[in-house]
Amino acid sequence: MKASRVLVAVAAILALTATPAQAAPGGAYAGLDNCPLTSATMKDPTNLQVGCVHSVTTGGSVTIGANVVPLDSPITIQFGVYWPADAPVREFPDGTVANVYSTVPAAKGKTLVAKPLQVSIPGIANIIPGVTSVFAQVELAGSITGFVPLATGEDTPVFVLPVKLHLYNALFGTKCYIGSDSNPIRFSPTTGTTSPPAPNQPITGDPGTLTVVPDPNGFETLGVGFTGATLVDNAYGVPKANGCGLIPGSLDALINLAFGLPSAPGKNAVVFSGNNTAFALSPSLDDLTGALAAS
């Protein structure tokens, strides 16, 4: 290779390595850096609107029968959204309607990010965590569906979140779950009032504070924020355990007995409190991408 070509190649490598990484979105778009902007679904030109969602819950609890597990570390949910060409809407009792968005998983497999929860085993003193207790990792068990951001304050779910609980314990093996992809726990949380089957009674969430911020750089994208919200659901059921034990399945019956599984609808509840959500919405992917890049 001639010396001039070597110099050009070296210069190109130096230029590439010196290029700074693109800054994460800021302002009203803070937290939206894992939005799947390059997804083929987001790029579909027939979409009427596209957007990004980043939601963090800092408190609350999950109740399965008589067992209450506090949510003592943040749970992050993030995804892309699109309003497809058939323009689905949900009608509320007062006759108003709101768009129903489909979702696209977050980039880098980060749609749901949460630390394991420590769960006490009923009837056993928790002396050695992970032996006399269980660590439960909340995992997605399918796509988030029915996202209706303007359902805040209405007696209807804001989204449907299918999950499974991956249980870790010295004796449970590596494939122990409550729920599965084919039979998940389906949280349908609302900021309004629930209508659960007995014996549960209705409970009410809190829509928090809504803010709408026009893009500061002239893009058509809107920054929508929900702060201090509480989402609740006490109408879901919880299926049996599966795959538990060093011989998978050998401890299923014991876990079902200890936790009262399956637990029928009307005996369970979830509260997502201290919820803050950032939502960017645009009529086009190019506009959305430009707005995030310029923020």
CSV table of C-alpha atoms in Angstrom, one decimal:
chain,number,residue,atom,x,y,z
A,1,MET,CA,0.0,0.0,0.0
A,2,LYS,CA,1.4,3.4,-0.9
A,3,ALA,CA,2.3,5.8,1.9
A,4,SER,CA,-0.4,8.2,1.0
A,5,ARG,CA,-3.1,5.5,1.3
A,6,VAL,CA,-1.7,4.5,4.7
A,7,LEU,CA,-1.9,8.1,5.9
A,8,VAL,CA,-5.5,8.4,4.7
A,9,ALA,CA,-6.5,5.1,6.4
A,10,VAL,CA,-4.9,6.2,9.6
A,11,ALA,CA,-6.6,9.5,9.5
A,12,ALA,CA,-10.0,7.8,8.9
A,13,ILE,CA,-9.5,5.5,11.9
A,14,LEU,CA,-8.5,8.5,14.1
A,15,ALA,CA,-11.5,10.4,13.0
A,16,LEU,CA,-13.9,7.5,13.8
A,17,THR,CA,-12.4,6.9,17.2
A,18,ALA,CA,-12.5,10.6,18.0
A,19,THR,CA,-16.2,11.0,17.2
A,20,PRO,CA,-18.1,11.5,20.5
A,21,ALA,CA,-21.0,9.3,21.3
A,22,GLN,CA,-24.4,10.8,20.7
A,23,ALA,CA,-25.7,12.3,23.9
A,24,ALA,CA,-28.8,10.7,25.5
A,25,PRO,CA,-32.1,12.6,25.1
A,26,GLY,CA,-32.7,15.3,27.7
A,27,GLY,CA,-35.3,17.7,28.9
A,28,ALA,CA,-38.8,16.3,28.4
A,29,TYR,CA,-37.3,13.3,26.6
A,30,ALA,CA,-34.9,12.2,29.4
A,31,GLY,CA,-34.7,8.4,29.7
A,32,LEU,CA,-35.8,7.7,26.1
A,33,ASP,CA,-32.4,6.6,24.9
A,34,ASN,CA,-33.5,2.9,24.6
A,35,CYS,CA,-36.4,3.7,22.3
A,36,PRO,CA,-36.4,1.2,19.3
A,37,LEU,CA,-36.2,3.9,16.6
A,38,THR,CA,-34.6,1.6,14.1
A,39,SER,CA,-37.3,-1.1,14.4
A,40,ALA,CA,-38.9,-2.1,11.1
A,41,THR,CA,-42.3,-1.8,12.9
A,42,MET,CA,-41.6,1.8,13.9
A,43,LYS,CA,-40.5,2.6,10.3
A,44,ASP,CA,-43.8,1.4,8.8
A,45,PRO,CA,-44.9,4.5,6.7
A,46,THR,CA,-48.6,3.6,7.4
A,47,ASN,CA,-48.3,4.4,11.1
A,48,LEU,CA,-50.3,7.4,12.0
A,49,GLN,CA,-48.2,8.3,15.1
A,50,VAL,CA,-45.0,6.9,16.7
A,51,GLY,CA,-43.5,7.5,20.1
A,52,CYS,CA,-41.3,6.4,23.0
A,53,VAL,CA,-42.1,5.6,26.6
A,54,HIS,CA,-40.0,5.4,29.7
A,55,SER,CA,-41.7,4.7,33.0
A,56,VAL,CA,-40.1,4.2,36.5
A,57,THR,CA,-42.0,2.9,39.6
A,58,THR,CA,-40.3,3.5,42.9
A,59,GLY,CA,-42.7,1.9,45.4
A,60,GLY,CA,-45.8,-0.2,45.9
A,61,SER,CA,-46.4,-3.9,46.5
A,62,VAL,CA,-47.5,-7.2,44.9
A,63,THR,CA,-50.0,-9.3,46.8
A,64,ILE,CA,-50.6,-13.0,46.0
A,65,GLY,CA,-53.2,-14.4,48.3
A,66,ALA,CA,-52.0,-13.7,51.9
A,67,ASN,CA,-48.4,-12.9,50.8
A,68,VAL,CA,-47.5,-9.3,50.4
A,69,VAL,CA,-44.2,-8.4,48.7
A,70,PRO,CA,-43.0,-4.8,48.8
A,71,LEU,CA,-41.6,-3.2,45.7
A,72,ASP,CA,-38.5,-1.8,47.4
A,73,SER,CA,-36.4,-1.0,44.4
A,74,PRO,CA,-37.2,0.8,41.1
A,75,ILE,CA,-38.9,-1.0,38.2
A,76,THR,CA,-38.3,0.4,34.8
A,77,ILE,CA,-40.6,-0.2,31.8
A,78,GLN,CA,-39.7,1.2,28.4
A,79,PHE,CA,-40.8,0.7,24.9
A,80,GLY,CA,-41.7,2.3,21.5
A,81,VAL,CA,-45.3,2.8,20.5
A,82,TYR,CA,-47.1,3.3,17.2
A,83,TRP,CA,-50.7,4.1,16.3
A,84,PRO,CA,-51.5,1.8,13.3
A,85,ALA,CA,-53.4,2.7,10.2
A,86,ASP,CA,-56.6,1.2,11.4
A,87,ALA,CA,-56.6,3.9,14.2
A,88,PRO,CA,-57.9,1.9,17.2
A,89,VAL,CA,-59.5,3.9,20.0
A,90,ARG,CA,-61.0,3.2,23.4
A,91,GLU,CA,-64.3,4.9,24.4
A,92,PHE,CA,-64.8,6.2,27.9
A,93,PRO,CA,-68.1,6.4,29.8
A,94,ASP,CA,-68.4,10.1,29.1
A,95,GLY,CA,-68.3,9.5,25.4
A,96,THR,CA,-64.7,10.7,24.8
A,97,VAL,CA,-62.2,8.5,23.1
A,98,ALA,CA,-58.4,8.0,23.3
A,99,ASN,CA,-55.9,6.4,21.0
A,100,VAL,CA,-54.9,2.8,21.7
A,101,TYR,CA,-51.2,2.3,20.9
A,102,SER,CA,-49.3,-0.9,20.0
A,103,THR,CA,-45.9,-1.4,21.5
A,104,VAL,CA,-42.4,-2.3,20.3
A,105,PRO,CA,-39.8,-3.8,22.7
A,106,ALA,CA,-37.1,-1.5,23.9
A,107,ALA,CA,-33.6,-1.7,22.3
A,108,LYS,CA,-31.0,-3.9,24.0
A,109,GLY,CA,-33.7,-6.1,25.7
A,110,LYS,CA,-34.5,-3.5,28.3
A,111,THR,CA,-38.2,-3.4,28.1
A,112,LEU,CA,-38.5,-4.4,31.8
A,113,VAL,CA,-35.7,-3.8,34.1
A,114,ALA,CA,-36.0,-4.7,37.8
A,115,LYS,CA,-33.9,-6.1,40.7
A,116,PRO,CA,-35.0,-9.4,42.2
A,117,LEU,CA,-37.5,-9.2,45.1
A,118,GLN,CA,-36.9,-11.1,48.3
A,119,VAL,CA,-40.0,-13.1,49.2
A,120,SER,CA,-40.5,-14.7,52.6
A,121,ILE,CA,-41.6,-18.3,52.6
A,122,PRO,CA,-44.9,-18.6,54.6
A,123,GLY,CA,-44.3,-20.3,57.9
A,124,ILE,CA,-40.5,-20.1,57.8
A,125,ALA,CA,-38.3,-17.5,59.6
A,126,ASN,CA,-36.0,-15.8,57.1
A,127,ILE,CA,-32.6,-16.6,58.6
A,128,ILE,CA,-30.5,-17.2,55.5
A,129,PRO,CA,-31.7,-15.2,52.4
A,130,GLY,CA,-32.0,-17.4,49.4
A,131,VAL,CA,-32.3,-20.5,51.5
A,132,THR,CA,-35.1,-19.6,54.0
A,133,SER,CA,-36.5,-17.1,51.6
A,134,VAL,CA,-37.0,-16.8,47.8
A,135,PHE,CA,-35.7,-14.2,45.3
A,136,ALA,CA,-38.3,-13.5,42.7
A,137,GLN,CA,-37.2,-11.9,39.4
A,138,VAL,CA,-40.1,-10.2,37.5
A,139,GLU,CA,-39.7,-11.1,33.8
A,140,LEU,CA,-41.8,-10.2,30.7
A,141,ALA,CA,-44.0,-13.1,29.5
A,142,GLY,CA,-45.1,-11.5,26.3
A,143,SER,CA,-45.8,-8.1,24.6
A,144,ILE,CA,-47.2,-5.1,26.5
A,145,THR,CA,-50.5,-4.4,24.9
A,146,GLY,CA,-53.4,-1.9,24.9
A,147,PHE,CA,-51.3,1.2,25.8
A,148,VAL,CA,-53.7,4.1,26.3
A,149,PRO,CA,-51.8,7.0,27.9
A,150,LEU,CA,-54.9,9.2,28.1
A,151,ALA,CA,-56.7,6.6,30.2
A,152,THR,CA,-55.0,8.2,33.2
A,153,GLY,CA,-57.8,9.1,35.7
A,154,GLU,CA,-60.3,6.8,33.9
A,155,ASP,CA,-61.5,3.5,35.3
A,156,THR,CA,-59.8,1.5,32.6
A,157,PRO,CA,-56.3,0.0,32.3
A,158,VAL,CA,-53.5,2.1,31.0
A,159,PHE,CA,-51.8,-1.0,29.5
A,160,VAL,CA,-51.7,-4.8,30.0
A,161,LEU,CA,-48.4,-6.2,31.3
A,162,PRO,CA,-47.9,-10.0,31.1
A,163,VAL,CA,-45.2,-11.2,33.5
A,164,LYS,CA,-43.8,-14.3,35.1
A,165,LEU,CA,-41.9,-14.6,38.4
A,166,HIS,CA,-38.6,-16.5,38.2
A,167,LEU,CA,-38.0,-17.9,41.7
A,168,TYR,CA,-34.4,-18.4,42.9
A,169,ASN,CA,-33.6,-20.5,46.0
A,170,ALA,CA,-30.9,-23.0,46.8
A,171,LEU,CA,-33.3,-25.9,46.4
A,172,PHE,CA,-35.5,-24.6,43.6
A,173,GLY,CA,-33.2,-25.1,40.6
A,174,THR,CA,-32.9,-22.7,37.7
A,175,LYS,CA,-36.2,-23.2,36.0
A,176,CYS,CA,-38.7,-22.4,38.7
A,177,TYR,CA,-41.5,-20.0,37.7
A,178,ILE,CA,-44.8,-18.8,38.8
A,179,GLY,CA,-46.5,-18.1,35.5
A,180,SER,CA,-45.2,-18.7,32.0
A,181,ASP,CA,-45.3,-17.2,28.5
A,182,SER,CA,-48.4,-19.3,27.7
A,183,ASN,CA,-50.1,-18.7,31.1
A,184,PRO,CA,-48.8,-15.4,32.5
A,185,ILE,CA,-49.8,-13.1,35.3
A,186,ARG,CA,-51.6,-10.3,33.5
A,187,PHE,CA,-51.3,-6.9,35.3
A,188,SER,CA,-53.9,-4.4,33.9
A,189,PRO,CA,-53.2,-1.4,36.1
A,190,THR,CA,-55.4,1.7,36.2
A,191,THR,CA,-55.0,5.1,37.8
A,192,GLY,CA,-58.8,5.1,38.2
A,193,THR,CA,-60.9,2.7,40.3
A,194,THR,CA,-60.9,-1.1,39.9
A,195,SER,CA,-63.8,-3.5,39.6
A,196,PRO,CA,-62.5,-6.7,41.1
A,197,PRO,CA,-64.3,-10.0,41.8
A,198,ALA,CA,-65.0,-10.7,45.5
A,199,PRO,CA,-63.6,-10.9,48.1
A,200,ASN,CA,-61.4,-7.9,46.9
A,201,GLN,CA,-63.0,-4.5,47.1
A,202,PRO,CA,-62.5,-1.7,44.6
A,203,ILE,CA,-59.3,0.3,45.0
A,204,THR,CA,-58.4,3.6,43.4
A,205,GLY,CA,-55.1,4.8,41.9
A,206,ASP,CA,-53.9,8.4,41.3
A,207,PRO,CA,-53.2,9.9,37.8
A,208,GLY,CA,-50.6,12.2,39.3
A,209,THR,CA,-49.6,15.4,37.4
A,210,LEU,CA,-49.8,15.7,33.6
A,211,THR,CA,-47.5,18.0,31.7
A,212,VAL,CA,-47.4,18.5,27.9
A,213,VAL,CA,-44.3,20.3,26.5
A,214,PRO,CA,-44.0,21.4,22.9
A,215,ASP,CA,-40.6,20.5,21.3
A,216,PRO,CA,-38.2,23.4,22.1
A,217,ASN,CA,-36.4,23.0,18.7
A,218,GLY,CA,-39.5,23.3,16.5
A,219,PHE,CA,-40.2,19.6,15.8
A,220,GLU,CA,-43.8,18.4,15.8
A,221,THR,CA,-43.0,15.9,18.6
A,222,LEU,CA,-44.7,16.5,22.0
A,223,GLY,CA,-43.1,15.6,25.4
A,224,VAL,CA,-45.8,14.3,27.7
A,225,GLY,CA,-45.0,13.6,31.4
A,226,PHE,CA,-46.9,11.9,34.2
A,227,THR,CA,-45.4,12.4,37.6
A,228,GLY,CA,-46.4,11.0,41.0
A,229,ALA,CA,-48.9,8.6,39.7
A,230,THR,CA,-50.2,5.4,41.3
A,231,LEU,CA,-51.4,2.5,39.2
A,232,VAL,CA,-53.4,-0.4,40.7
A,233,ASP,CA,-54.9,-3.7,39.8
A,234,ASN,CA,-56.7,-6.2,42.0
A,235,ALA,CA,-58.6,-8.3,39.5
A,236,TYR,CA,-55.8,-10.6,38.2
A,237,GLY,CA,-55.2,-14.3,38.9
A,238,VAL,CA,-52.0,-16.1,39.6
A,239,PRO,CA,-51.3,-19.5,38.1
A,240,LYS,CA,-49.4,-22.5,39.6
A,241,ALA,CA,-45.7,-22.8,39.9
A,242,ASN,CA,-43.8,-24.8,37.3
A,243,GLY,CA,-40.3,-26.3,36.8
A,244,CYS,CA,-39.4,-26.0,40.5
A,245,GLY,CA,-36.8,-28.3,42.2
A,246,LEU,CA,-33.4,-29.7,41.4
A,247,ILE,CA,-35.4,-32.2,39.5
A,248,PRO,CA,-37.7,-29.7,37.6
A,249,GLY,CA,-41.3,-30.0,38.8
A,250,SER,CA,-40.5,-32.0,41.9
A,251,LEU,CA,-41.2,-29.1,44.3
A,252,ASP,CA,-44.1,-27.5,42.4
A,253,ALA,CA,-46.7,-28.9,44.7
A,254,LEU,CA,-44.8,-27.7,47.8
A,255,ILE,CA,-44.5,-24.2,46.4
A,256,ASN,CA,-48.2,-24.2,45.4
A,257,LEU,CA,-49.2,-25.2,48.9
A,258,ALA,CA,-46.9,-22.6,50.6
A,259,PHE,CA,-48.0,-19.7,48.5
A,260,GLY,CA,-51.7,-20.7,47.9
A,261,LEU,CA,-51.4,-21.3,44.2
A,262,PRO,CA,-53.2,-21.0,41.9
A,263,SER,CA,-54.6,-17.8,43.5
A,264,ALA,CA,-57.9,-16.9,41.9
A,265,PRO,CA,-58.9,-13.4,40.7
A,266,GLY,CA,-60.2,-11.4,43.7
A,267,LYS,CA,-57.4,-12.5,46.0
A,268,ASN,CA,-54.4,-10.6,44.6
A,269,ALA,CA,-53.3,-7.0,44.1
A,270,VAL,CA,-50.5,-4.9,42.7
A,271,VAL,CA,-49.8,-1.3,43.4
A,272,PHE,CA,-47.2,0.7,41.4
A,273,SER,CA,-46.7,3.9,43.4
A,274,GLY,CA,-44.4,6.8,42.9
A,275,ASN,CA,-44.6,6.3,39.1
A,276,ASN,CA,-43.0,8.8,36.8
A,277,THR,CA,-43.4,8.4,33.0
A,278,ALA,CA,-41.9,10.3,30.1
A,279,PHE,CA,-43.7,9.9,26.7
A,280,ALA,CA,-42.6,11.4,23.4
A,281,LEU,CA,-45.2,11.4,20.6
A,282,SER,CA,-44.9,12.4,16.9
A,283,PRO,CA,-46.7,12.1,13.6
A,284,SER,CA,-43.5,10.7,12.0
A,285,LEU,CA,-40.5,8.7,12.8
A,286,ASP,CA,-38.1,11.2,11.2
A,287,ASP,CA,-39.5,14.0,13.3
A,288,LEU,CA,-39.3,11.9,16.5
A,289,THR,CA,-35.7,10.9,15.8
A,290,GLY,CA,-34.7,14.5,15.0
A,291,ALA,CA,-36.4,15.8,18.2
A,292,LEU,CA,-34.7,13.2,20.4
A,293,ALA,CA,-31.3,13.9,18.8
A,294,ALA,CA,-31.6,17.6,19.2
A,295,SER,CA,-32.7,17.6,22.8
